[in-house]
Coordinates of C-alpha atoms and ligand atoms in Angstrom, one line a residue:
M90 CA 17.0 -12.7 -10.6
K91 CA 17.2 -10.2 -7.7
P92 CA 15.7 -6.8 -8.2
K93 CA 18.4 -4.1 -8.6
F94 CA 18.9 -1.1 -6.3
Y95 CA 21.4 1.8 -6.9
V96 CA 22.1 4.2 -4.1
T97 CA 24.7 7.0 -4.0
T98 CA 26.2 9.6 -1.6
P99 CA 27.3 13.0 -2.8
I100 CA 30.9 13.0 -3.9
Y101 CA 32.9 15.1 -1.5
Y102 CA 35.1 18.0 -2.4
V103 CA 38.7 17.3 -1.6
N104 CA 39.4 20.8 -0.4
G105 CA 39.7 19.8 3.3
A106 CA 39.2 17.1 5.9
P107 CA 36.0 15.1 6.2
H108 CA 33.6 16.3 8.9
I109 CA 30.3 14.9 10.3
G110 CA 28.2 16.4 7.5
H111 CA 30.0 14.1 5.1
A112 CA 29.9 11.1 7.4
Y113 CA 26.2 11.6 8.0
T114 CA 25.0 11.3 4.4
S115 CA 27.4 8.4 3.9
I116 CA 26.1 6.5 6.9
A117 CA 22.5 7.0 5.8
A118 CA 23.4 5.7 2.3
D119 CA 25.1 2.7 3.9
V120 CA 22.1 1.9 6.1
L121 CA 19.9 2.0 3.1
A122 CA 22.3 -0.2 1.0
R123 CA 22.6 -2.8 3.8
W124 CA 18.9 -2.8 4.3
K125 CA 18.2 -3.4 0.6
R126 CA 20.8 -6.3 0.5
L127 CA 19.1 -7.8 3.6
D128 CA 15.8 -7.4 1.9
G129 CA 16.8 -9.4 -1.2
F130 CA 18.0 -6.7 -3.6
D131 CA 21.1 -6.7 -5.8
V132 CA 22.6 -3.4 -4.5
F133 CA 25.2 -1.1 -6.0
F134 CA 26.3 1.5 -3.5
L135 CA 28.6 4.3 -4.7
T136 CA 30.5 7.0 -2.9
G137 CA 33.6 9.0 -3.9
T138 CA 35.3 12.4 -4.3
D139 CA 34.8 15.5 -6.3
E140 CA 38.3 16.7 -7.3
H141 CA 38.1 19.3 -10.0
G142 CA 37.3 23.0 -10.1
Q143 CA 38.5 26.3 -8.6
K144 CA 37.6 25.4 -5.1
V145 CA 40.0 22.4 -5.0
E146 CA 42.6 24.3 -7.1
K147 CA 42.7 27.1 -4.6
A148 CA 42.9 24.8 -1.6
A149 CA 45.8 23.0 -3.3
A150 CA 47.6 26.3 -3.9
A151 CA 47.0 27.3 -0.3
A152 CA 48.6 24.0 0.8
G153 CA 51.5 24.6 -1.6
L154 CA 50.7 21.5 -3.6
D155 CA 49.8 20.8 -7.2
P156 CA 46.0 20.0 -7.5
R157 CA 46.7 16.3 -8.4
G158 CA 49.0 15.6 -5.5
F159 CA 46.7 17.5 -3.1
A160 CA 43.6 15.6 -4.4
D161 CA 45.4 12.3 -4.0
R162 CA 46.1 13.1 -0.4
V163 CA 42.6 14.3 0.6
A164 CA 40.9 11.6 -1.4
A165 CA 42.8 9.0 0.6
D166 CA 41.6 10.6 3.7
F167 CA 37.9 10.4 2.5
R168 CA 38.5 6.7 1.7
D169 CA 39.7 6.2 5.2
M170 CA 36.7 8.0 6.6
A171 CA 34.4 5.7 4.6
D172 CA 36.2 2.6 6.1
K173 CA 36.1 4.0 9.6
M174 CA 32.3 4.7 9.3
G175 CA 31.8 1.0 8.3
L176 CA 30.6 1.8 4.8
S177 CA 29.9 -1.1 2.6
H178 CA 30.2 0.7 -0.7
D179 CA 30.8 -1.3 -3.9
D180 CA 32.8 1.4 -5.6
F181 CA 34.7 4.6 -4.7
I182 CA 34.8 7.0 -7.6
R183 CA 37.3 9.8 -8.1
T184 CA 36.5 12.4 -10.7
T185 CA 40.2 12.5 -11.7
E186 CA 40.0 8.9 -13.0
T187 CA 40.3 8.3 -16.7
R188 CA 37.0 6.3 -16.7
H189 CA 35.3 9.5 -15.6
T190 CA 36.9 11.7 -18.2
A191 CA 35.6 9.4 -20.9
T192 CA 32.1 9.3 -19.6
C193 CA 31.9 13.1 -19.1
Q194 CA 33.2 13.8 -22.6
E195 CA 30.7 11.3 -24.1
L196 CA 27.8 12.8 -22.2
W197 CA 28.9 16.3 -23.4
R198 CA 29.0 15.0 -27.0
R199 CA 25.5 13.5 -26.8
I200 CA 24.0 16.7 -25.3
A201 CA 25.8 18.7 -28.0
D202 CA 24.8 16.4 -30.8
N203 CA 21.2 16.8 -29.7
G204 CA 21.5 20.5 -30.1
H205 CA 21.5 21.7 -26.5
I206 CA 24.9 23.3 -26.3
Y207 CA 26.0 26.6 -27.8
L208 CA 29.1 28.9 -27.5
G209 CA 28.6 32.3 -25.9
H210 CA 30.1 34.6 -23.3
Y211 CA 29.4 34.4 -19.6
E212 CA 29.3 37.6 -17.6
G213 CA 28.0 37.4 -14.0
F214 CA 28.5 36.4 -10.4
Y215 CA 30.2 33.2 -9.3
A216 CA 30.9 31.8 -5.8
V217 CA 33.9 29.5 -5.8
R218 CA 32.9 28.1 -2.4
D219 CA 29.6 26.8 -3.8
E220 CA 31.0 26.4 -7.3
A221 CA 27.8 28.1 -8.4
F222 CA 26.6 31.0 -10.6
Y223 CA 24.2 33.5 -9.0
D224 CA 21.8 36.0 -10.4
E225 CA 22.1 39.5 -9.1
S226 CA 18.6 39.3 -7.5
E227 CA 19.8 36.5 -5.3
L228 CA 22.6 38.4 -3.7
T229 CA 22.9 40.6 -0.6
T230 CA 25.5 43.3 0.0
K231 CA 27.6 43.6 3.1
P232 CA 28.4 47.0 4.7
D233 CA 31.9 46.8 3.1
G234 CA 30.3 46.3 -0.3
T235 CA 31.0 42.6 -0.8
R236 CA 28.2 40.7 -2.4
I237 CA 27.1 37.5 -0.7
A238 CA 25.2 34.5 -2.1
P239 CA 22.2 33.0 -0.2
S240 CA 24.6 30.3 1.2
G241 CA 26.8 33.0 2.8
A242 CA 29.6 32.5 0.2
P243 CA 31.2 35.6 -1.3
V244 CA 30.8 36.0 -5.0
E245 CA 33.1 37.4 -7.7
W246 CA 32.4 38.9 -11.1
V247 CA 33.3 36.5 -13.9
R248 CA 33.6 37.4 -17.6
E249 CA 34.8 34.8 -20.0
P250 CA 33.9 32.8 -23.2
S251 CA 31.8 29.9 -22.2
Y252 CA 29.6 27.1 -23.6
F253 CA 26.0 27.2 -22.5
F254 CA 23.4 24.5 -21.9
D255 CA 19.9 25.6 -23.0
L256 CA 18.4 25.1 -19.6
S257 CA 15.8 27.8 -20.3
K258 CA 14.1 25.4 -22.7
W259 CA 13.6 22.7 -20.0
Q260 CA 11.2 24.5 -17.7
D261 CA 8.0 22.7 -19.0
K262 CA 9.6 19.3 -19.4
L263 CA 11.0 19.5 -15.8
L264 CA 7.7 20.6 -14.3
R265 CA 5.9 17.8 -16.1
F266 CA 8.6 15.4 -14.9
Y267 CA 8.0 16.5 -11.2
E268 CA 4.3 16.2 -11.6
E269 CA 4.5 12.7 -13.1
N270 CA 7.0 11.6 -10.5
P271 CA 5.7 12.9 -7.2
D272 CA 8.4 11.0 -5.2
F273 CA 11.3 12.3 -7.2
I274 CA 12.2 15.0 -4.6
A275 CA 12.1 14.3 -0.9
P276 CA 11.2 15.7 1.5
N277 CA 8.1 17.5 0.2
S278 CA 9.2 20.9 1.4
R279 CA 12.2 20.7 -0.9
R280 CA 10.0 19.5 -3.8
N281 CA 7.9 22.6 -3.4
E282 CA 11.0 24.8 -3.3
V283 CA 12.4 23.2 -6.4
M284 CA 9.1 23.5 -8.3
S285 CA 8.7 27.1 -7.5
F286 CA 12.3 27.8 -8.5
V287 CA 11.6 26.2 -11.9
R288 CA 8.3 27.9 -12.3
G289 CA 10.1 31.2 -11.8
G290 CA 11.9 30.6 -15.1
L291 CA 15.3 29.2 -15.9
N292 CA 18.4 30.8 -17.4
D293 CA 20.7 29.0 -19.7
L294 CA 23.6 27.5 -17.8
S295 CA 27.2 28.2 -18.3
I296 CA 28.9 24.8 -18.5
S297 CA 32.5 25.5 -19.4
R298 CA 35.2 27.7 -17.9
T299 CA 38.3 29.2 -19.6
T300 CA 40.1 31.1 -16.8
F301 CA 41.7 28.0 -15.2
N302 CA 42.4 24.4 -16.3
W303 CA 41.9 22.1 -13.4
G304 CA 39.0 20.2 -15.0
I305 CA 37.9 17.9 -17.7
P306 CA 38.6 19.2 -21.2
V307 CA 35.6 20.0 -23.3
P308 CA 35.8 17.8 -26.4
D309 CA 37.1 19.7 -29.5
A310 CA 37.3 23.0 -27.6
P311 CA 40.8 23.9 -26.6
G312 CA 41.0 26.1 -23.5
H313 CA 37.6 25.1 -22.1
V314 CA 37.2 22.8 -19.1
M315 CA 33.8 21.5 -18.0
Y316 CA 31.9 23.3 -15.3
V317 CA 32.7 21.3 -12.2
W318 CA 29.0 20.5 -11.5
L319 CA 28.5 18.9 -14.9
D320 CA 31.6 16.9 -14.2
A321 CA 30.6 16.0 -10.6
L322 CA 27.0 14.9 -11.3
T323 CA 28.2 12.6 -14.1
N324 CA 30.0 10.5 -11.6
Y325 CA 26.8 8.6 -11.0
L326 CA 26.8 7.6 -14.6
T327 CA 30.5 6.8 -14.9
A328 CA 30.3 4.2 -12.2
T329 CA 27.7 2.2 -14.2
G330 CA 30.2 1.8 -17.0
W331 CA 28.2 4.1 -19.4
P332 CA 28.6 4.7 -22.4
D333 CA 29.3 0.9 -22.5
E334 CA 25.7 -0.2 -22.3
S335 CA 26.9 -3.8 -22.3
A336 CA 28.6 -3.2 -18.9
E337 CA 27.0 -5.3 -16.2
R338 CA 26.6 -2.2 -14.0
W339 CA 24.7 -0.3 -16.6
G340 CA 21.8 -2.4 -15.5
F341 CA 21.6 -0.3 -12.3
W342 CA 20.7 2.9 -14.2
P343 CA 18.6 4.9 -13.5
A344 CA 19.8 5.3 -9.9
D345 CA 17.1 4.5 -7.3
V346 CA 18.1 7.3 -5.0
H347 CA 20.8 10.0 -4.7
L348 CA 21.2 11.0 -1.1
I349 CA 22.4 14.5 -0.8
G350 CA 22.5 17.6 1.5
K351 CA 19.8 20.2 1.2
D352 CA 22.2 22.8 -0.1
I353 CA 22.8 20.9 -3.4
I354 CA 19.3 20.0 -4.3
R355 CA 19.1 22.5 -7.2
F356 CA 22.0 20.7 -9.0
H357 CA 20.5 17.3 -8.5
A358 CA 16.9 18.0 -9.0
V359 CA 17.0 20.6 -11.8
Y360 CA 20.3 20.5 -13.7
W361 CA 21.0 16.8 -13.5
P362 CA 17.6 15.5 -14.9
A363 CA 17.8 18.2 -17.6
F364 CA 21.3 17.1 -18.7
L365 CA 20.3 13.5 -18.8
M366 CA 17.1 14.1 -20.7
A367 CA 19.1 16.3 -23.1
A368 CA 21.4 13.3 -23.7
G369 CA 18.5 10.9 -24.2
L370 CA 19.1 9.2 -20.9
A371 CA 16.7 8.4 -18.0
P372 CA 16.8 10.7 -15.0
P373 CA 17.3 9.1 -11.5
K374 CA 14.2 7.9 -9.7
R375 CA 14.7 10.0 -6.5
V376 CA 16.7 12.7 -4.9
S377 CA 16.4 12.6 -1.2
S378 CA 17.9 15.5 0.8
N379 CA 19.1 15.7 4.3
G380 CA 19.1 18.6 6.7
W381 CA 22.2 20.0 8.4
W382 CA 23.8 19.3 11.7
T383 CA 24.8 21.9 14.1
V384 CA 27.1 21.2 17.1
E385 CA 25.7 22.0 20.6
G386 CA 23.3 24.2 18.7
E387 CA 25.9 26.2 16.8
K388 CA 26.7 26.2 13.1
M389 CA 29.9 24.1 12.5
S390 CA 32.7 26.3 11.2
K391 CA 36.5 26.4 11.1
S392 CA 36.4 29.9 12.6
L393 CA 34.4 28.8 15.6
G394 CA 36.7 25.8 15.9
N395 CA 33.8 23.4 16.5
V396 CA 34.1 21.2 13.5
I397 CA 33.7 17.6 14.5
E398 CA 35.9 15.0 12.9
P399 CA 33.8 11.9 12.5
R400 CA 36.7 9.5 13.2
N401 CA 37.2 11.2 16.6
L402 CA 33.5 10.9 17.3
V403 CA 33.7 7.2 16.6
A404 CA 36.8 6.8 18.8
T405 CA 34.9 8.4 21.7
Y406 CA 31.5 6.8 21.5
G407 CA 31.9 3.7 19.3
L408 CA 30.9 3.2 15.6
D409 CA 27.5 1.6 16.0
Q410 CA 26.6 4.1 18.7
V411 CA 27.4 7.0 16.4
R412 CA 25.6 5.4 13.4
Y413 CA 22.5 4.8 15.7
F414 CA 22.6 8.4 17.0
F415 CA 22.8 9.9 13.5
M416 CA 19.8 7.9 12.3
R417 CA 17.7 8.3 15.4
E418 CA 18.3 11.8 16.6
K419 CA 16.5 13.8 13.9
P420 CA 14.4 13.2 10.8
F421 CA 16.7 12.7 7.7
G422 CA 15.3 15.8 5.9
A423 CA 15.4 18.1 8.9
D424 CA 18.2 20.0 10.6
G425 CA 19.3 18.9 14.0
S426 CA 21.8 19.5 16.7
M427 CA 24.5 17.1 17.9
S428 CA 25.4 17.4 21.5
H429 CA 27.4 15.3 23.9
A430 CA 24.4 15.1 26.3
S431 CA 22.0 13.8 23.6
L432 CA 24.6 11.2 22.4
V433 CA 25.2 9.9 25.9
T434 CA 21.4 9.7 26.6
R435 CA 20.7 7.7 23.4
I436 CA 23.7 5.4 24.2
N437 CA 22.9 4.8 27.8
V438 CA 19.1 4.8 27.8
E439 CA 18.2 3.3 24.4
L440 CA 21.1 1.1 23.6
A441 CA 22.6 0.0 26.9
N442 CA 19.3 -0.1 29.0
D443 CA 16.5 -0.8 26.6
L444 CA 18.1 -3.1 24.2
G445 CA 21.3 -4.3 25.9
N446 CA 19.6 -5.2 29.2
L447 CA 16.7 -6.9 27.5
A448 CA 19.2 -9.2 25.7
Q449 CA 21.3 -9.7 28.8
R450 CA 18.4 -10.4 31.1
S451 CA 16.8 -13.0 28.8
L452 CA 20.0 -14.7 27.7
S453 CA 21.5 -15.0 31.1
L454 CA 18.3 -16.7 32.4
I455 CA 18.6 -19.2 29.5
A456 CA 22.3 -19.7 30.3
R457 CA 21.5 -20.4 33.9
N458 CA 18.2 -22.3 33.8
C459 CA 17.9 -23.9 30.4
E460 CA 21.4 -25.4 30.1
G461 CA 22.3 -22.7 27.7
R462 CA 20.0 -24.2 25.0
L463 CA 17.2 -22.5 23.1
P464 CA 13.9 -23.6 24.8
A465 CA 11.2 -25.1 22.6
R466 CA 8.1 -23.0 21.7
G467 CA 5.1 -23.7 23.9
E468 CA 1.4 -22.9 23.9
A469 CA 1.1 -19.1 23.4
T470 CA -0.9 -16.9 25.7
A471 CA -2.5 -13.7 24.4
E472 CA 0.4 -11.7 25.8
D473 CA 2.9 -14.0 24.0
T474 CA 1.1 -13.6 20.7
A475 CA 0.8 -9.8 21.1
L476 CA 4.6 -9.4 21.5
L477 CA 5.4 -11.9 18.7
D478 CA 3.0 -10.3 16.3
A479 CA 4.5 -6.9 17.0
A480 CA 8.0 -8.2 16.4
N481 CA 7.1 -10.1 13.3
A482 CA 5.5 -6.9 11.8
L483 CA 8.8 -5.1 11.9
P484 CA 10.2 -6.0 8.5
G485 CA 7.1 -4.6 6.8
L486 CA 7.1 -1.4 8.9
V487 CA 10.8 -0.9 8.4
R488 CA 10.7 -1.5 4.7
D489 CA 8.1 1.2 4.2
K490 CA 10.2 3.7 6.3
M491 CA 13.4 2.9 4.5
D492 CA 11.9 3.4 1.1
R493 CA 10.9 6.9 2.3
Q494 CA 14.2 7.6 4.1
V495 CA 12.4 8.2 7.4
F496 CA 15.1 6.3 9.3
H497 CA 14.2 7.8 12.7
E498 CA 10.7 6.4 12.4
A499 CA 12.0 2.9 11.4
L500 CA 14.0 3.0 14.7
E501 CA 11.0 4.2 16.7
D502 CA 9.0 1.2 15.3
V503 CA 11.8 -1.1 16.5
W504 CA 12.0 0.6 19.9
K505 CA 8.3 0.2 20.4
V506 CA 8.8 -3.6 20.2
I507 CA 11.9 -3.4 22.5
R508 CA 9.9 -1.4 25.1
A509 CA 7.0 -3.9 24.8
A510 CA 9.4 -6.8 25.3
N511 CA 10.8 -5.1 28.4
G512 CA 7.3 -4.7 29.8
Y513 CA 6.6 -8.3 28.9
I514 CA 9.6 -9.7 30.8
D515 CA 8.8 -7.5 33.8
R516 CA 5.2 -8.8 33.9
Q517 CA 6.0 -12.4 33.2
A518 CA 8.9 -12.4 35.7
P519 CA 10.6 -15.6 34.3
W520 CA 13.0 -15.5 37.3
A521 CA 10.0 -16.1 39.6
L522 CA 8.5 -18.7 37.3
K523 CA 11.7 -20.7 37.7
K524 CA 10.3 -22.0 41.0
T525 CA 6.6 -21.9 40.4
D526 CA 6.3 -23.1 36.8
P527 CA 9.6 -23.9 35.0
A528 CA 7.8 -25.1 31.9
R529 CA 6.1 -21.7 31.5
M530 CA 9.5 -20.0 32.2
A531 CA 11.0 -21.8 29.3
V532 CA 8.1 -20.7 27.0
V533 CA 8.5 -17.1 28.1
L534 CA 12.2 -17.1 27.4
R535 CA 11.6 -18.6 24.0
V536 CA 9.1 -15.9 23.2
L537 CA 11.7 -13.3 24.2
V538 CA 14.3 -14.8 21.9
D539 CA 11.7 -15.0 19.1
A540 CA 10.9 -11.3 19.6
M541 CA 14.5 -10.2 19.8
R542 CA 15.4 -12.0 16.6
P543 CA 13.5 -9.7 14.1
V544 CA 14.6 -6.8 16.2
A545 CA 18.3 -7.7 15.8
V546 CA 17.8 -8.6 12.1
V547 CA 16.2 -5.3 11.1
L548 CA 18.8 -3.4 13.2
Q549 CA 21.8 -4.9 11.3
P550 CA 21.9 -2.1 8.7
F551 CA 22.1 0.5 11.4
M552 CA 24.6 -1.3 13.8
P553 CA 26.2 -4.1 11.9
R554 CA 28.8 -5.2 14.4
S555 CA 26.7 -5.1 17.5
M556 CA 23.8 -6.9 15.8
A557 CA 26.1 -9.6 14.5
N558 CA 27.2 -10.1 18.1
M559 CA 23.6 -10.1 19.3
L560 CA 22.5 -12.6 16.6
D561 CA 25.4 -14.9 17.5
Q562 CA 24.1 -14.8 21.1
L563 CA 20.5 -15.5 19.9
G564 CA 21.8 -18.6 18.1
V565 CA 20.8 -17.3 14.6
P566 CA 23.0 -18.9 12.0
V567 CA 25.1 -16.4 10.0
E568 CA 23.5 -17.5 6.7
A569 CA 20.0 -17.0 8.0
R570 CA 20.1 -13.3 9.0
D571 CA 18.3 -11.8 6.1
I572 CA 14.6 -10.8 6.1
A573 CA 13.5 -13.9 4.1
S574 CA 15.0 -16.2 6.7
L575 CA 12.8 -14.9 9.4
A576 CA 10.0 -17.1 8.0
A577 CA 11.6 -20.2 9.4
P578 CA 11.7 -20.8 13.2
L579 CA 15.0 -21.3 15.0
A580 CA 15.8 -24.9 15.9
D581 CA 14.8 -25.9 19.4
G582 CA 17.7 -26.9 21.6
T583 CA 20.3 -24.8 19.7
A584 CA 23.3 -24.3 22.0
L585 CA 23.7 -20.6 22.7
P586 CA 27.1 -19.0 23.5
P587 CA 27.6 -17.6 27.0
P588 CA 25.9 -14.2 27.0
S589 CA 28.0 -11.0 27.1
G590 CA 26.9 -7.4 27.0
V591 CA 26.1 -6.0 23.6
F592 CA 26.2 -2.3 24.5
P593 CA 28.5 -0.9 27.2
R594 CA 27.3 2.3 28.9
H595 CA 29.1 5.4 28.1
V596 CA 31.1 6.4 31.2
E597 CA 32.5 9.9 31.4
E598 CA 36.3 10.0 31.5
A599 CA 37.5 11.5 34.8
A600 CA 38.5 15.1 34.2
Ligands
MSP142 N1 31.1 18.1 -4.3 C1 29.8 18.5 -4.0 C2 28.8 17.4 -4.2 C3 28.8 16.8 -5.6 S1 27.6 15.5 -5.8 C4 27.6 15.2 -7.4 C5 29.7 19.0 -2.5 N2 30.6 18.5 -1.7 S2 30.8 18.9 -0.2 O1 31.9 18.1 0.3 O2 30.9 20.3 0.0 O3 29.5 18.5 0.6 C6 29.0 17.3 0.6 C7 27.8 17.2 1.4 O4 28.1 17.5 2.8 C8 26.7 18.1 1.0 O5 25.6 17.2 0.7 C9 26.4 18.9 2.2 O6 25.0 19.1 2.3 C10 26.9 18.1 3.3 N3 27.2 18.9 4.4 C11 28.1 19.8 4.6 N4 28.0 20.3 5.9 C12 27.0 19.7 6.5 C13 26.5 19.7 7.8 N5 26.9 20.6 8.8 N6 25.5 18.9 8.1 C14 25.0 17.9 7.2 N7 25.5 17.9 6.0 C15 26.4 18.9 5.6 O7 28.8 19.7 -2.2

């Protein structure tokens, strides 16, 4: 039986249109899901939408719609975004689905039955934009007197009856859990941040609201709806079929990795494991958080008018190009800037020149000089062996980087081989060997195909369409494109299709 792997994206608030921040985490999760499938895992990849709470209720009111109708519309837009980004998700969850209500209510009951929920009164600050409670000590005051959360969101004073989760009792258990699971939070800077937050002491958490009703009803407590973050986090459990522990997907729990943005780490790395442990369930294995994108060095915001629509980006530069840029341009955990100039450079230098030309040069020589058939392997020189060894080491190197979500390093490993192959072709000059030593020319071209094959195989998760095209041109059978199949050599004499460019250059449109 294949080992299981469960990866998730955050579920996105349906208060507005998707932007590149959403597309980014989703693409990273897709790259990981595709990689794991390629590497022999049985993968469950989940994405979806977060539809309850005041933030969505307010956005619906502003649009003049009832929350359900509004959520239906925006959720459809997120589904379309997922398709346009080439996501290979196995499920798309909406928190307004009945399966989700059932799971949330059962989780609540288990936590309550275990004695971790009590009824009280909440009085304090709340930021609707973050759907988060804040302590007075965390706030700053603007000259006009408005109080601001660390995220920049305005807060309001809330006073209402509320159920509480006894989070204050979980400090030691959480700290022990982080110690025993050093890989639980990535990157390490976030782990330190979370640990010092927990060491500072935890307040009990308000987990129900009574001043509005766009949420999941608390069982046996008329007037209370669940705090939207308890509802939202539970999506990861709902999709496994829980509480039906005979459901096939329940076998995927605990999740292997939740990919999230750095702003929502506290919910995932503090509240979520505490809720699960309180219900007697295993916490996820890892929470890996990404940094934020700015645009041309500026924070993206509606007021600046610089919010980038991911589908427009794809229409301008191409899907695989955008996926590559996202994964290559900055470390996953770090912040980074997206700019037109850096996109064009990556596309034209790394994709079109380095990789595209390598394939084009090698394959057109085979088309012209080897009757379009894959030449047989020959006696290897030291240079041949060095290139082939470097190419064959890629799966191991990439596997290690993927498991740590250092996607940019995985791509750097691949590009080292691509650059080495370009150096090799220049030095070997097979176009000259054609006259002086045609047998050696054939061997050199075969070495190039054998080196490009693992390159294209491991790049499939990043750029599925372009690499399918490249593997077609390399004569790699469709059913032999996974990591395990790299062990068997390609058949000598395989007829290769006429070569055609894999990556067009990005040409500026005339103004
Ligand atoms: N609904 C919650 C998540 C619940 S998960 C159980 C939420 N939704 S969100 O739509 O506001 O944000 C989703 C993700 O987008 C967050 O992880 C956030 O970090 C990310 N981003 C929002 N703006 C971003 C950038 N400018 N750059 C990168 N990611 C950013 O939070």
